[in-house]
CSV table of C-alpha atoms in Angstrom, one decimal:
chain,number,residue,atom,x,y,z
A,2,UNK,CA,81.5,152.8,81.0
A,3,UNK,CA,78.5,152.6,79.4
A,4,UNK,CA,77.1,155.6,80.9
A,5,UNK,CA,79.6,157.7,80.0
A,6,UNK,CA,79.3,156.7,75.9
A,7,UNK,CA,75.3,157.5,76.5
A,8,UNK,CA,76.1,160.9,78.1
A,9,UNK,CA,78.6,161.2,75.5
A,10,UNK,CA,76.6,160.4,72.4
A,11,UNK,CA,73.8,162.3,73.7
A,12,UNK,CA,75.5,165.8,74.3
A,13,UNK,CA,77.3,165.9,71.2
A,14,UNK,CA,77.1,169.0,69.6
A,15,UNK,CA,75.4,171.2,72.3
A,16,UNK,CA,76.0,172.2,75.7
A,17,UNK,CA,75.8,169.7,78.7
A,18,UNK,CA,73.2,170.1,80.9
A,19,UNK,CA,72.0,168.7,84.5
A,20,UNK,CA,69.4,166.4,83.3
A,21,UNK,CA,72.1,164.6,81.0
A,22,UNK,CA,74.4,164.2,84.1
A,23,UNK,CA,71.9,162.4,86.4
A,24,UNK,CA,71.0,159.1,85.9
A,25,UNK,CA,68.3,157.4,83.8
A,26,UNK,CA,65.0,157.2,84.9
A,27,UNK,CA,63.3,154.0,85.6
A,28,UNK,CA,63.7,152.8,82.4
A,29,UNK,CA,66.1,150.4,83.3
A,30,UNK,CA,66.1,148.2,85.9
A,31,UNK,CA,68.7,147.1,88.2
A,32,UNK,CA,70.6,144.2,88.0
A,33,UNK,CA,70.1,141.4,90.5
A,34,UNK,CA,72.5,138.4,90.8
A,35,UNK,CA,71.1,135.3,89.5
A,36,UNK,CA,70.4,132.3,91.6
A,37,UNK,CA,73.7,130.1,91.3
A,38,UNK,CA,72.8,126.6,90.0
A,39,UNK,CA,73.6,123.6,88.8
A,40,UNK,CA,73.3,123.7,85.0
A,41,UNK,CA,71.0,120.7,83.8
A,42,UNK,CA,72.6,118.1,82.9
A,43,UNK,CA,73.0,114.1,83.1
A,44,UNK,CA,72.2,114.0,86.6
A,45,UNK,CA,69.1,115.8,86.6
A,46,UNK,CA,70.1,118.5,89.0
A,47,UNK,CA,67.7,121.8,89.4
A,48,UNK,CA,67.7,125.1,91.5
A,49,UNK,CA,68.3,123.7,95.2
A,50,UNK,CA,65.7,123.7,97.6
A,51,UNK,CA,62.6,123.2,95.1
A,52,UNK,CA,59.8,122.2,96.5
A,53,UNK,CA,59.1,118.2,95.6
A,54,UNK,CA,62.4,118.2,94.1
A,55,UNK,CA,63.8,114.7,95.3
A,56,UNK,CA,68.1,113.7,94.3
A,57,UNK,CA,68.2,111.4,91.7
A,58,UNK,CA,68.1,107.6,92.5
A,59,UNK,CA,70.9,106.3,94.7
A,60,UNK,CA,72.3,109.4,96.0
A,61,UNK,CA,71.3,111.2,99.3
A,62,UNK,CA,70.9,114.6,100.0
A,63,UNK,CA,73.6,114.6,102.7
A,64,UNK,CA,76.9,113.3,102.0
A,65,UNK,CA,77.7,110.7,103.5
A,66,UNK,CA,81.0,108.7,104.5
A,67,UNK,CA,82.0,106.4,101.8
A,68,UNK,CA,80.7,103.0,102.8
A,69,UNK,CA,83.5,100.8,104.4
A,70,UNK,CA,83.2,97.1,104.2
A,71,UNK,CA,83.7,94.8,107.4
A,72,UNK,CA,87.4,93.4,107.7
A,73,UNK,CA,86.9,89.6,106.4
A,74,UNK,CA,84.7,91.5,102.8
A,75,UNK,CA,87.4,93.5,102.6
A,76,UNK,CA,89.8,90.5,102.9
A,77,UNK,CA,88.3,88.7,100.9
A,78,UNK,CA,88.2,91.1,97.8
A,79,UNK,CA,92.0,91.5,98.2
A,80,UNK,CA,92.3,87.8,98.4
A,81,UNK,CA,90.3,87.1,95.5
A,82,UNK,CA,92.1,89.9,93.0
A,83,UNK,CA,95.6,88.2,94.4
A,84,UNK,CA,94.4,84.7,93.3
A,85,UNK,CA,92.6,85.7,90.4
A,86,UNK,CA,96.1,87.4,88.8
A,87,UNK,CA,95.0,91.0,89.3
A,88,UNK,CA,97.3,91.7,91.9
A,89,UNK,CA,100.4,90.5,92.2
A,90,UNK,CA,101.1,88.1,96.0
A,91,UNK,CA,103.5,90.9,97.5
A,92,UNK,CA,100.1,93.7,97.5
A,93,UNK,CA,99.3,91.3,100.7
A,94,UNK,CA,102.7,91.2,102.1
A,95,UNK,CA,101.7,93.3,105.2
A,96,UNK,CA,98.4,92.0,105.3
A,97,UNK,CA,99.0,88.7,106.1
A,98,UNK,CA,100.8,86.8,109.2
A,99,UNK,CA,102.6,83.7,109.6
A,100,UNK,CA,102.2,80.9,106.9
A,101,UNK,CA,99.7,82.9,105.1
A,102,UNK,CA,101.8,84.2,103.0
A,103,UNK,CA,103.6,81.2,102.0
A,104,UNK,CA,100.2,79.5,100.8
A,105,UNK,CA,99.8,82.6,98.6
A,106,UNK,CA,102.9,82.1,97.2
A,107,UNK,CA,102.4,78.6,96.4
A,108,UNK,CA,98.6,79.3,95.2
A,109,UNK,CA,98.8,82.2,93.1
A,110,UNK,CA,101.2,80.8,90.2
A,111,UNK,CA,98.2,78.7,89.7
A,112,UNK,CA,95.8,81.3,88.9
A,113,UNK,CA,92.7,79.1,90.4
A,114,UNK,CA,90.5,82.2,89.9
A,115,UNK,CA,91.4,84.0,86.6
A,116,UNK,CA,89.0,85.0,84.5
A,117,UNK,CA,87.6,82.7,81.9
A,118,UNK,CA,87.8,82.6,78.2
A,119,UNK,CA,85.0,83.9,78.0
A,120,UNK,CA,85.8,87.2,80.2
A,121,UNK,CA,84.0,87.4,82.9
A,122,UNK,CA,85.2,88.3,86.2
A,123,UNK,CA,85.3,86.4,89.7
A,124,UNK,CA,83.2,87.5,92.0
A,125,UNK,CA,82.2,87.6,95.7
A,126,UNK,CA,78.8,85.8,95.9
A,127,UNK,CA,78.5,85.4,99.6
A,128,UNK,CA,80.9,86.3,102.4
A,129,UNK,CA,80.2,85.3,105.7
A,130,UNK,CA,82.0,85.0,109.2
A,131,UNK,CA,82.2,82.6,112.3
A,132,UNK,CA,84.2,85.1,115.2
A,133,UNK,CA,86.5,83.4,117.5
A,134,UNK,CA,88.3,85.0,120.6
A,135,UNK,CA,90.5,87.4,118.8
A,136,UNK,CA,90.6,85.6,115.3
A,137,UNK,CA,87.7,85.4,112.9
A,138,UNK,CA,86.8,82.3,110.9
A,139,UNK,CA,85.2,83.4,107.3
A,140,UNK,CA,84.1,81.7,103.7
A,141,UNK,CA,83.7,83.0,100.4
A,142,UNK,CA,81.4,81.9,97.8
A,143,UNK,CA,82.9,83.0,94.3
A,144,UNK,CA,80.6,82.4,91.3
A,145,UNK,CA,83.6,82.1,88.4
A,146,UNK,CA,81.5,82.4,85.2
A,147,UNK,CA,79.4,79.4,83.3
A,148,UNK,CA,77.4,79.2,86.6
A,149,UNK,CA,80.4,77.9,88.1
A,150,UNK,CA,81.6,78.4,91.7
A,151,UNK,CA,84.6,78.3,93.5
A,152,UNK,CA,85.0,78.2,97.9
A,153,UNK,CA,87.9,79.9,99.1
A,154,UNK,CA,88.2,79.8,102.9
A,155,UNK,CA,90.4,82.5,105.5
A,156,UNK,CA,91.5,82.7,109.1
A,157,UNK,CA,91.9,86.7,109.9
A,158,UNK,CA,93.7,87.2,113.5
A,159,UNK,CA,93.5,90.9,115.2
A,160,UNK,CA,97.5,91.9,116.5
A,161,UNK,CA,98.4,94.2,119.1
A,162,UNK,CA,97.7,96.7,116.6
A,163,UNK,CA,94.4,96.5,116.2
A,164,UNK,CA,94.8,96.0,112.8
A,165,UNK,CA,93.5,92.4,110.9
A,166,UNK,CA,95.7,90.0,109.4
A,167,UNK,CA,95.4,86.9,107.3
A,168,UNK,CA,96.9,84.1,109.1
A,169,UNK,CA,95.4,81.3,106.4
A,170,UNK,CA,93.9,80.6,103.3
A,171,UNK,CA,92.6,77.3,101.7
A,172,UNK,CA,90.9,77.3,98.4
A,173,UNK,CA,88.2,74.4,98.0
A,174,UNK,CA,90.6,71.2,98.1
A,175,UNK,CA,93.7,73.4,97.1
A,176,UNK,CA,95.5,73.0,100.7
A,177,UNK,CA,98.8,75.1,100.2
A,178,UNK,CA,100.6,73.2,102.9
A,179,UNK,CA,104.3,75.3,104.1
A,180,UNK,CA,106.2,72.8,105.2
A,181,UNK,CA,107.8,73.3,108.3
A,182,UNK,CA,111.9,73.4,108.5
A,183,UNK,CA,113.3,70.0,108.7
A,184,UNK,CA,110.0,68.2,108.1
A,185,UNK,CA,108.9,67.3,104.1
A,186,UNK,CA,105.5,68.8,103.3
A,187,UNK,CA,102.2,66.5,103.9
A,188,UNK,CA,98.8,66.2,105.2
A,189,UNK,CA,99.1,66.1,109.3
């Protein structure tokens, strides 16, 4: 288009000739596609493949799977937003087996792990594990604010399925006993 309005302004009022149909000489250069990148920004992102050019703390050059925590970690984060009031006791209703959830029930109206006046959140200080043949035994440290901290201790089992369940939870001293039917609830 833009051609034609230059051949167009520059023939007006005489005859067109050869040398105003062919095209401009080299006084014009032709247009090459620019590089495609990432416009700069917060993360600090350049044209790809510099040389030195490093990604920015924390991320990798190659993406990687999202990092998946070992079974009793994972249970134990679920555990701890259940008792802290996050979650409400039926998000672990097909995560747990047995009395488990029972002793949720009884322990969560309690709140043992809610956050503090002022604010601060439970969390996971140390998680560790002691396997058994198809069960594993495993701890929690919580630190619960004011340099306070909490114990909170879970038997996961491993069904047919595969898949890991909660079979018990104790929370430092706070037994939630289930009694059985027909017996009253105690200490055995």
């Amino acid at each position: 288009m833009d051609t034609i309005t230059t051949i167009t302004t520059a023939t007006r009022g005489r005859e067109t000739t050869a040398d105003d149909l062919a095209p401009p000489a080299a006084t014009t250069r032709p247009r090459t596609p620019r590089p495609r990148t990432a416009p700069r920004g917060l993360a600090g992102t350049g044209p790809r493949g510099t040389a030195g050019s490093r990604p920015p703390v924390g991320l990798s050059r190659a993406r990687t799977a999202p990092r998946v925590l070992p079974p009793h970690a994972m249970f134990a984060e679920r555990l701890l937003a259940v008792l802290s009031g996050e979650r409400p006791v039926h998000w672990m209703l097909g995560q747990t087996v047995g009395e488990a959830y029972e002793q949720l029930v009884q322990l969560a109206p309690q709140s043992p792990l809610r956050a503090q006046a002022h604010g601060t959140r439970p969390v996971i200080r140390r998680c560790a594990v002691q396997p058994r043949p198809g069960a594993v035994e495993a701890f929690a440290v919580i630190a619960v604010g004011g340099g306070r901290v909490r114990a909170m201790a879970f038997r996961l089992e491993r069904g047919a399925d595969r898949r890991w369940r909660c079979a018990a939870i104790e929370l430092d001293g706070l037994h939630a006993r289930v009694p059985a039917q027909g017996r009253p609830a105690g200490r055995t």
